[in-house]
Tab-separated table of C-alpha atoms in Angstrom:
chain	number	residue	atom	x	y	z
X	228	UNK	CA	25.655	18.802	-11.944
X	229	UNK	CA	22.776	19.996	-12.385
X	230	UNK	CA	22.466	24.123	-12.731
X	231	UNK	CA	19.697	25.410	-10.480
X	232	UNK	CA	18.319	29.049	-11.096
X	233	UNK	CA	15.375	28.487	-9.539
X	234	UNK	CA	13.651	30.896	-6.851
X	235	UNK	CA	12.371	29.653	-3.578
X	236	UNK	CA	9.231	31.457	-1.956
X	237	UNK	CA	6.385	30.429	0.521
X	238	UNK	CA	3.050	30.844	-0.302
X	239	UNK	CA	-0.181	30.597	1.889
X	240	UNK	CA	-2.304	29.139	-0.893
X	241	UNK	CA	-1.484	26.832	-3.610
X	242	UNK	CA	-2.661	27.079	-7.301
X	243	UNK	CA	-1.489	23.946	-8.914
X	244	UNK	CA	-2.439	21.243	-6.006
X	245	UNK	CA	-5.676	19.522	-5.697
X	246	UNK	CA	-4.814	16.990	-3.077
X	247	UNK	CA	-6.686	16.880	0.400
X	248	UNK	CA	-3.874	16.782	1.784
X	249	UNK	CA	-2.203	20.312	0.863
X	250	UNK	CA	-5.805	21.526	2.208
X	251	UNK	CA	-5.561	24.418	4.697
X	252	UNK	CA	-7.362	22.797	7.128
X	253	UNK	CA	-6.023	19.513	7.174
X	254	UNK	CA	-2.426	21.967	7.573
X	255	UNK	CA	-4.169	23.508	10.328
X	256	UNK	CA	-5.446	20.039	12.343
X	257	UNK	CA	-1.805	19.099	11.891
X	258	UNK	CA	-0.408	21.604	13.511
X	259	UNK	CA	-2.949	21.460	16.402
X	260	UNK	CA	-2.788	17.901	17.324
X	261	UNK	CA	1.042	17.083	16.463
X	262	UNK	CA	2.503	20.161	16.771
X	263	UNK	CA	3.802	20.894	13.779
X	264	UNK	CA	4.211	23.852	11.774
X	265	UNK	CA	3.386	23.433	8.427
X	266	UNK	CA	5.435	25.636	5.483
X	267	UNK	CA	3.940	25.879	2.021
X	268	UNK	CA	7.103	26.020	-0.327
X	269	UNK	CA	7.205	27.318	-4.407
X	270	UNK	CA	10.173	26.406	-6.551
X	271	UNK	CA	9.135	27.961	-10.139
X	272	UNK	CA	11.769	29.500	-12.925
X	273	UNK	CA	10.428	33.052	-13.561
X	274	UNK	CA	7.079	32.937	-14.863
X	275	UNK	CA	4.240	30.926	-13.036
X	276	UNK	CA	5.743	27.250	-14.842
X	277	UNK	CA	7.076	25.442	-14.335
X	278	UNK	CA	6.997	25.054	-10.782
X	279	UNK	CA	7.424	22.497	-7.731
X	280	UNK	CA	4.753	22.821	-4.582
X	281	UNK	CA	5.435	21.134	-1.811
X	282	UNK	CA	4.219	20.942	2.452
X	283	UNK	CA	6.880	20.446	4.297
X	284	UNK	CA	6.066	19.913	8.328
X	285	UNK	CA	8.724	21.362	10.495
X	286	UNK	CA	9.145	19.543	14.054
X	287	UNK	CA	10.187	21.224	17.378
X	288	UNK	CA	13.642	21.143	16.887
X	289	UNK	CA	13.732	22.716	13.094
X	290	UNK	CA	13.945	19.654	11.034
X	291	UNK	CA	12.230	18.350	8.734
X	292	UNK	CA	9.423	15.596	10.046
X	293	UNK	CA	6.529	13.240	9.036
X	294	UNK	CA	3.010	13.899	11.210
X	295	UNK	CA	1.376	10.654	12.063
X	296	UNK	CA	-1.365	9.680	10.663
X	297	UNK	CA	-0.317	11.528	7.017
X	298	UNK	CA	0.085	9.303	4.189
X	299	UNK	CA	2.392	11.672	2.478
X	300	UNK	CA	3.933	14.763	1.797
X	301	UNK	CA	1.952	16.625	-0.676
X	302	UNK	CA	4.136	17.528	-3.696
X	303	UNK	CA	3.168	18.559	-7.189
X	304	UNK	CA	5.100	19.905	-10.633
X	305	UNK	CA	3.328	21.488	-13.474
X	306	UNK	CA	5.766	21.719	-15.993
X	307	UNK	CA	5.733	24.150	-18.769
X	308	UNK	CA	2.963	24.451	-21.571
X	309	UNK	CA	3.086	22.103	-23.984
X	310	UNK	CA	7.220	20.667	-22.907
X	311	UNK	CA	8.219	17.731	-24.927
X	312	UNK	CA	9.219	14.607	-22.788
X	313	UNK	CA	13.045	15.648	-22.666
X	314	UNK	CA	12.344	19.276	-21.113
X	315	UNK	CA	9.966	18.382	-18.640
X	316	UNK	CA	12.127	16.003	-17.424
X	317	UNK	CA	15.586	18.712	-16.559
X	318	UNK	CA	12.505	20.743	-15.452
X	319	UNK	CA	11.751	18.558	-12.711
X	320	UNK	CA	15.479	17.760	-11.908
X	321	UNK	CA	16.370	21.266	-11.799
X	322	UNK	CA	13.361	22.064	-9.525
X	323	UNK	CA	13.183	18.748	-7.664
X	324	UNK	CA	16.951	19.275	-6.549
X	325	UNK	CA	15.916	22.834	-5.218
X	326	UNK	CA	13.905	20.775	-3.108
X	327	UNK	CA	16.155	18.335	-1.666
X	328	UNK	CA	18.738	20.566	-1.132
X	329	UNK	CA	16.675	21.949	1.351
X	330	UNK	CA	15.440	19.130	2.830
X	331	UNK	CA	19.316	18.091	3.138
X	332	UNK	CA	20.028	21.953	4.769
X	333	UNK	CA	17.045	22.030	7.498
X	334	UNK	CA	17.588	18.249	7.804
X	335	UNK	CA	15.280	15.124	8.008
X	336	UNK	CA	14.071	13.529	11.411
X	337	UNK	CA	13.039	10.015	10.300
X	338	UNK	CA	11.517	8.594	7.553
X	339	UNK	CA	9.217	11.155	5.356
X	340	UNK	CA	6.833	9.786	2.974
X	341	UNK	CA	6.719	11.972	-0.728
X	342	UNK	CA	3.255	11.505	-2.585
X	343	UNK	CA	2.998	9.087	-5.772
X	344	UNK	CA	3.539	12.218	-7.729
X	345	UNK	CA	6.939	11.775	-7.243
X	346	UNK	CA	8.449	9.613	-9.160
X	347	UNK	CA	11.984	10.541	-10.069
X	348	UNK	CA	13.593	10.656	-6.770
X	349	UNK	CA	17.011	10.666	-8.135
X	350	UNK	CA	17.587	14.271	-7.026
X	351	UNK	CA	17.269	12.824	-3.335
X	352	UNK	CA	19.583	10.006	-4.165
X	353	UNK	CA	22.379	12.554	-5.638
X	354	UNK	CA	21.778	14.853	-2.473
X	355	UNK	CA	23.136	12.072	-0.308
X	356	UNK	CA	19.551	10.566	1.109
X	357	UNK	CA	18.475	6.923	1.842
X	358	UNK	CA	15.555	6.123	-0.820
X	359	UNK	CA	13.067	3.139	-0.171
X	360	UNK	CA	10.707	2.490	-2.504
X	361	UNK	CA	6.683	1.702	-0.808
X	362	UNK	CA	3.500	1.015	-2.325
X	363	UNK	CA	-0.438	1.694	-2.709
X	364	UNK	CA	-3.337	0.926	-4.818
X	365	UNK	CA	-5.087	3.194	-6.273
X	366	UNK	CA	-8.117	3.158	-7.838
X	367	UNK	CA	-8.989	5.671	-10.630
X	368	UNK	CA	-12.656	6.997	-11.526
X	369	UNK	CA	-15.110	5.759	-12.792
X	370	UNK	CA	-14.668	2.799	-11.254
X	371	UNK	CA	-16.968	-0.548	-12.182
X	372	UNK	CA	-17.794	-3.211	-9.569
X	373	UNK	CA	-17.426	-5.788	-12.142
X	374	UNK	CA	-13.596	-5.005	-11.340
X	375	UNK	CA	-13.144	-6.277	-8.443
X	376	UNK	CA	-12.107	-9.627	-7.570
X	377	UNK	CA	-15.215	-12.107	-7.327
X	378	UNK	CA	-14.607	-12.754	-3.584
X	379	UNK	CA	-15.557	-9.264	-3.206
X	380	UNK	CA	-18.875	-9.243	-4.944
X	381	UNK	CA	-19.738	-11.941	-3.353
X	382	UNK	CA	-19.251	-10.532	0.315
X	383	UNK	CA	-20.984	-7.339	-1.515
X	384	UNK	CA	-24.110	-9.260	-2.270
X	385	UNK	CA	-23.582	-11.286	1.051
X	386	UNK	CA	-24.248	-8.097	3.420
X	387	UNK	CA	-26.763	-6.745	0.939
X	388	UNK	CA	-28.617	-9.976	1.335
X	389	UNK	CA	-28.217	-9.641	4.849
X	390	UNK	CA	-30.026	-5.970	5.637
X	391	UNK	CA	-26.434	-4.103	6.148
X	392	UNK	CA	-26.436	-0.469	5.110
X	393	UNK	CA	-24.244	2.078	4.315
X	394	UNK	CA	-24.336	6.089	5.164
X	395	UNK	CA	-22.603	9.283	5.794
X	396	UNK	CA	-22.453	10.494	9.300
X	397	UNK	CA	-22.320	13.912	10.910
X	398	UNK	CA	-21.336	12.433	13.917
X	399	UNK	CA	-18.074	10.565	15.089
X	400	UNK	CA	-19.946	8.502	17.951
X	401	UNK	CA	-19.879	5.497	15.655
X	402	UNK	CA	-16.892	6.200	13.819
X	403	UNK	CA	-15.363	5.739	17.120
X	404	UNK	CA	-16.877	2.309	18.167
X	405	UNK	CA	-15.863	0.739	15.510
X	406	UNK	CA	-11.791	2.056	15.625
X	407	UNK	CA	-11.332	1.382	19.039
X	408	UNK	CA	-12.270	-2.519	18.380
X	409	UNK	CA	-10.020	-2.736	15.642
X	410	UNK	CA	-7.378	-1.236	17.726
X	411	UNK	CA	-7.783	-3.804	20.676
X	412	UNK	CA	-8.492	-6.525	18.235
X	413	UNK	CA	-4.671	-5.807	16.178
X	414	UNK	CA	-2.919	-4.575	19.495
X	415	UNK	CA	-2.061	-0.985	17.640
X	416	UNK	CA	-3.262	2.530	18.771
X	417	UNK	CA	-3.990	5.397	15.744
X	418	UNK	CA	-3.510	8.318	18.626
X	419	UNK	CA	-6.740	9.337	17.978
X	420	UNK	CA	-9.598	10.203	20.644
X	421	UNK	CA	-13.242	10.609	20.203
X	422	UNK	CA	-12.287	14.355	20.857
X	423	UNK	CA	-9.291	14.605	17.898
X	424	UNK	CA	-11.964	12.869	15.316
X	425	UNK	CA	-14.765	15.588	16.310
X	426	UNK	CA	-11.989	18.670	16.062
X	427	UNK	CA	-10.991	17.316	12.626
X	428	UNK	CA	-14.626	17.135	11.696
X	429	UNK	CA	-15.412	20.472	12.607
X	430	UNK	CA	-11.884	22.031	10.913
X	431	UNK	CA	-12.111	20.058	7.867
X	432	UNK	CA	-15.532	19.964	7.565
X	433	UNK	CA	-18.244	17.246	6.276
X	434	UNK	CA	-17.106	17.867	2.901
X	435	UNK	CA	-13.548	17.459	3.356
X	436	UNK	CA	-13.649	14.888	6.183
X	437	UNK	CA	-16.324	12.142	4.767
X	438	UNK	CA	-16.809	9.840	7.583
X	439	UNK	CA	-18.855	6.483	7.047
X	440	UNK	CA	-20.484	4.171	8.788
X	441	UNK	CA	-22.093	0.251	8.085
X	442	UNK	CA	-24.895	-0.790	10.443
X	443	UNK	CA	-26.248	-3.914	10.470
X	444	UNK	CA	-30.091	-5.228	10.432
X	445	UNK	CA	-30.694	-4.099	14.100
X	446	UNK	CA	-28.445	-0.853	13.861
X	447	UNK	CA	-25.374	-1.791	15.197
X	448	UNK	CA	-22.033	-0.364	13.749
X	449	UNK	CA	-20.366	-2.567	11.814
X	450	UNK	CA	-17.593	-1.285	9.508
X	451	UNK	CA	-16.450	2.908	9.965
X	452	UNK	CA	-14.075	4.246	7.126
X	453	UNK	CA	-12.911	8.176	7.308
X	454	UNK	CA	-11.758	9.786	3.822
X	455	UNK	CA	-10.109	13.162	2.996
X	456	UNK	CA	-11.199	14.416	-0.285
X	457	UNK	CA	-11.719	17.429	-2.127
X	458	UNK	CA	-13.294	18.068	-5.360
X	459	UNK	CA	-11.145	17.267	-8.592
X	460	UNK	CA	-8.152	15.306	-6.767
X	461	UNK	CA	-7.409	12.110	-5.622
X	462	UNK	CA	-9.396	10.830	-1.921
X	463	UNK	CA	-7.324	9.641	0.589
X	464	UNK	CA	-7.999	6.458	3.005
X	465	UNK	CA	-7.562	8.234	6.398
X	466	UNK	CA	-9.247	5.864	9.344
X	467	UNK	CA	-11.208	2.478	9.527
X	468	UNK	CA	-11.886	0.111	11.639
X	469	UNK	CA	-14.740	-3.061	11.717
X	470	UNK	CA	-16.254	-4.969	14.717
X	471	UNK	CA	-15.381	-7.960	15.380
X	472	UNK	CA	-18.696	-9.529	15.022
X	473	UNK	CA	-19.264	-8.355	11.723
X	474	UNK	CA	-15.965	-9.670	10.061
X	475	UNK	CA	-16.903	-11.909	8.186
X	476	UNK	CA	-20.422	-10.606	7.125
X	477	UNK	CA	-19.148	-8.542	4.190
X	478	UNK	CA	-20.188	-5.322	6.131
X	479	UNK	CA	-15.973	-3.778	4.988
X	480	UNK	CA	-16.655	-4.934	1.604
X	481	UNK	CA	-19.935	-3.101	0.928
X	482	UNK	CA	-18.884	-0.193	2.866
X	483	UNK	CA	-15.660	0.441	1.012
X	484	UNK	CA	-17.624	-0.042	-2.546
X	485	UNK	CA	-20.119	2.446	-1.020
X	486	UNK	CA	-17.179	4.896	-0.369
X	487	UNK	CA	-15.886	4.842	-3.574
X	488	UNK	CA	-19.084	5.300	-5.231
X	489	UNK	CA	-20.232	8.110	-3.271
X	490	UNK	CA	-16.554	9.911	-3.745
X	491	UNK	CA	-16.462	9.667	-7.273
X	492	UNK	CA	-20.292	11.182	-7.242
X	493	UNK	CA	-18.538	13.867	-5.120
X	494	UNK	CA	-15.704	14.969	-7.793
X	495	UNK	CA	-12.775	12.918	-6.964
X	496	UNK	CA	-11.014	11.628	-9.590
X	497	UNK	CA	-9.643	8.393	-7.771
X	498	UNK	CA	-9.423	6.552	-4.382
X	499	UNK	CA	-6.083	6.003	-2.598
X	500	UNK	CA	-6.093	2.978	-0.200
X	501	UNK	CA	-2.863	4.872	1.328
X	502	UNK	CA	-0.440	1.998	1.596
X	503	UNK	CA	-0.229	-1.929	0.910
X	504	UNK	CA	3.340	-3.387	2.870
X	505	UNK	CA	2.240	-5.379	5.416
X	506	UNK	CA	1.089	-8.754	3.417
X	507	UNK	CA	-2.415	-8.942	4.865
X	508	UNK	CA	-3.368	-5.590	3.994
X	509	UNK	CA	-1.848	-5.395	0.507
X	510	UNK	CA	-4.040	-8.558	-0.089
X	511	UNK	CA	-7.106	-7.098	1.419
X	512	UNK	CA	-6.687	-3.727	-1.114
X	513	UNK	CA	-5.204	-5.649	-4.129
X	514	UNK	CA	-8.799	-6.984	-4.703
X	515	UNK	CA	-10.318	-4.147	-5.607
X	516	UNK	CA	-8.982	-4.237	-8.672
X	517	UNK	CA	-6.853	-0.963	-8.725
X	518	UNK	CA	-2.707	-0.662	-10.245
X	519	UNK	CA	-0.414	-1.217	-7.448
X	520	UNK	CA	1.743	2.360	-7.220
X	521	UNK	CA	4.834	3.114	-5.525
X	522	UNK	CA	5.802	6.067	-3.676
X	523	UNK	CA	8.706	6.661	-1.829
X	524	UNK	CA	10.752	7.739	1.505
X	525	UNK	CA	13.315	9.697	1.941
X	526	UNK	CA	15.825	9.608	5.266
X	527	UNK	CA	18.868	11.061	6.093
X	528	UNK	CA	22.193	8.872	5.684
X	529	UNK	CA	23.629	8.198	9.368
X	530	UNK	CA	24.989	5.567	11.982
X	531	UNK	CA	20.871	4.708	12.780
X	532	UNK	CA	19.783	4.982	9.740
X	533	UNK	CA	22.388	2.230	8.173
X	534	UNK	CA	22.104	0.322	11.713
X	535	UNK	CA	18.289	0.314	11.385
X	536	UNK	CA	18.832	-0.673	7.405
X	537	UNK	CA	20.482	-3.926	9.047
X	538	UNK	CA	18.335	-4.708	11.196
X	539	UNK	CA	15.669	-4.725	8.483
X	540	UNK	CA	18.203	-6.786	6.614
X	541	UNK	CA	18.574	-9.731	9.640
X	542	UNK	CA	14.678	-9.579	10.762
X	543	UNK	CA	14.161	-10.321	6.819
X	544	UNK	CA	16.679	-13.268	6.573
X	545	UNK	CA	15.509	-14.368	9.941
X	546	UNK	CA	12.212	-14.924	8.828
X	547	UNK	CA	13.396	-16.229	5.071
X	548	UNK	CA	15.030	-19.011	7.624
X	549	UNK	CA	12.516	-19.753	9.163
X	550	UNK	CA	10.276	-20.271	6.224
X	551	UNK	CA	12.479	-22.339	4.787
X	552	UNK	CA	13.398	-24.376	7.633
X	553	UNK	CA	8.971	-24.837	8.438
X	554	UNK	CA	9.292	-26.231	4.361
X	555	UNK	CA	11.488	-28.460	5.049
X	556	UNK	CA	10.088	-30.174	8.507
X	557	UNK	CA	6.700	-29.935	6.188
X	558	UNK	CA	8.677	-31.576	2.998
X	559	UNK	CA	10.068	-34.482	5.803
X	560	UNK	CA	6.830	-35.356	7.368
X	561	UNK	CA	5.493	-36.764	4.088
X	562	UNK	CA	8.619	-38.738	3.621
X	563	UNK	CA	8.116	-42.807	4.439
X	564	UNK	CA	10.606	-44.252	6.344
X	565	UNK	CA	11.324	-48.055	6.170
X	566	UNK	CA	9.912	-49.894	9.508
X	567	UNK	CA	9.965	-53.678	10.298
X	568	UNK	CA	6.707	-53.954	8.668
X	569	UNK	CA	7.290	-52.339	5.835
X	570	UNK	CA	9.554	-55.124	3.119
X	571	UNK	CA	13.002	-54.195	2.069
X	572	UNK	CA	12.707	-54.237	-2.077
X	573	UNK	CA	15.982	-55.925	-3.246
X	574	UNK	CA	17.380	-54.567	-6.112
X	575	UNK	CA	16.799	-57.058	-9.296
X	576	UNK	CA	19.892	-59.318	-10.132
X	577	UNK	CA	21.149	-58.641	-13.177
X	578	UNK	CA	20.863	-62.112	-15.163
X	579	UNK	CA	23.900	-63.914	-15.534
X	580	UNK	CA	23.194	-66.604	-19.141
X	581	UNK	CA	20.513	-66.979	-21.213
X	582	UNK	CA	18.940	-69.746	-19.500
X	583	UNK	CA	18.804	-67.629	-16.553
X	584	UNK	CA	17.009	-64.866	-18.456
X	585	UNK	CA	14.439	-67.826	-19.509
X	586	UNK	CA	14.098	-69.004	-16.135
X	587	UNK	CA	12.991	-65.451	-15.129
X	588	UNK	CA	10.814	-65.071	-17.938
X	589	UNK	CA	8.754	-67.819	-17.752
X	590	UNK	CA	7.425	-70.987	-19.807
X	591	UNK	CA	8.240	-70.457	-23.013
X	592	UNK	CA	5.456	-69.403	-25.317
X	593	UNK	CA	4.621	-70.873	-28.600
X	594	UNK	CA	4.113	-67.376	-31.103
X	595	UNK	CA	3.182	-67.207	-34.490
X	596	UNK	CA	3.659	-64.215	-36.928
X	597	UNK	CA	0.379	-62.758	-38.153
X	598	UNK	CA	-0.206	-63.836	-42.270
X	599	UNK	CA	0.080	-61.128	-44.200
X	600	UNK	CA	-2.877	-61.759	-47.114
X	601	UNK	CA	-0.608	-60.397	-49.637
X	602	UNK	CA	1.332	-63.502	-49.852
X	603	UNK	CA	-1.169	-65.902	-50.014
């Protein structure tokens, strides 16, 4: 077991935390459009480190939940001065299991998302939760174009060629146009209204909030991308969407190497694409050239929770199935079957005397041994 001395406070700022999303505002937008209410928590041993931070978001009915919309829940350790390896470690298991255990006490409603920073979640596992591993790429600053895979300069160069160009914007009007075509286009909503992205403009502000927009030749939106950043921590992909008739025009590509130029001019130290499990998308990020980096989710053991683990488990044999079984009516198509015009090949006799071998093998031939000079 581990021994936990540790003492539990909530603060109003934090010290240690440079993500966007432990930002007061973003808090704040949170708890105006999802209703949530948003509790800073502190887990340190005495002096200021080491310490846990965390934002936890509690939902109507007391528990523990996970906004839409939020990548993850901010959490950070600073362990103390100068630890070796070996203390740092009990120092996050001893501080870490503060944490779960009250996660476990005010309960969990759903799946909640804990930042990359995380990355010992065994403390969750010994508290009795359901752990799933997910994943992102990340890419850190300074970042080189030459990184990326060719495909992507090449799209770069394509829209470049083309007259598309890339800016901030103060305004969402644009922004908008180009989410609500991605939404019909994938059949998916983000919950979002031309009224929610002005109202997290104006509480976040531009800094915070960097919105961008692509427009083509004629000035037509092409490609929108929203970021959350703040100065010395890692930017967050928030929102983006592209037009469907500027696809395939590299108008995403040069935005998104736009974006990450401009944020690491701002301060950041890196770019999180803020997820990659659904196939398409992972292969869409995965070009950039950034380390793929898992995060994980905790959920509370129950009857739904191990129902909904099997119904992962069929849907994913389901569609190993049918893979396989598309494979093999693939595999049998190339197959040739034996029609009426197609010769039946006999299997050779095997030959029964010697004359019989010579029969098969021809004429005899008359051979003579090459003369070796040697002997004259």
């Amino acid at each position: 077991m581990i021994r936990v001395e540790a003492q539990r406070e909530e603060i109003a700022v934090s010290n240690v935390d440079s993500s966007p999303l432990s930002h007061e505002a973003w808090l704040e937008f949170n708890r105006w459009k999802w209703g949530v209410q948003p509790l800073r928590v502190r887990y340190r041993e005495g002096g200021e480190k080491p310490c846990l931070e965390a934002v936890l978001y509690i939902g109507r009915r007391g528990s523990i939940v996970h906004p839409r919309l939020n990548p993850y829940i901010p959490i950070v350790f600073a362990s103390s001065e100068g630890a070796a390896p070996l203390r740092a470690s009990r120092q996050w298991l001893e501080l870490g299991s503060c944490l779960a255990r009250d996660m476990e006490e005010r309960g969990v409603q759903g799946q909640v998302a804990l930042a990359p920073t995380a990355s010992d979640m065994r403390v969750w596992q010994w508290q009795g939760f359901d752990v799933r591993p997910r994943y992102t790429y990340v890419i850190e600053f300074p970042w080189e174009p030459h990184s990326a895979d060719y495909a992507v300069r090449k799209n770069f160069h394509k829209a470049v060629r083309a007259g598309y160009k890339c800016v901030r914007v103060m305004s969402m009007k644009d922004v908008w146009a180009c989410l609500v075509e991605t939404e019909e286009r994938q059949v998916f909503r983000y919950g979002l209204d031309p009224n929610d992205l002005e109202c997290a403009l104006n509480m976040l502000g531009e800094e915070y909030l960097r919105a961008y927009v692509c427009y083509s030749s004629t000035g037509a939106p092409a490609s929108a991308r929203v970021v959350l950043h703040r100065a010395g921590g890692r930017a967050v992909d928030w929102v983006a969407g592209t037009c469907l008739a500027h696809r395939t025009s590299g108008a995403t590509q040069l935005l998104i190497a736009h974006v990450i130029e401009d944020l690491g001019r701002a301060g950041a130290t890196g770019f999180d694409f803020a997820g990659a499990n659904i196939a398409n998308v992972a292969a869409s990020k995965m070009v950039w050239g950034g380390p793929l980096v898992p995060y994980y989710t905790v959920q509370s053991c129950s009857i739904r929770s191990v129902v909904e683990h099997g119904v992962r488990w069929l849907r994913s044999n389901a569609a190993w199935a049918s893979r396989r079984s598309a494979d093999e009516k693939q595999d049998a198509r190339h197959v040739v079957k034996p029609t009426s015009r197609t010769p039946d090949i006999a299997t050779p006799r095997a030959p029964q005397s010697f004359d019989d071998l010579r029969t098969r093998q021809g004429p005899k031939q008359n051979f003579r041994l090459p003369r070796d000079p040697e002997c004259g």
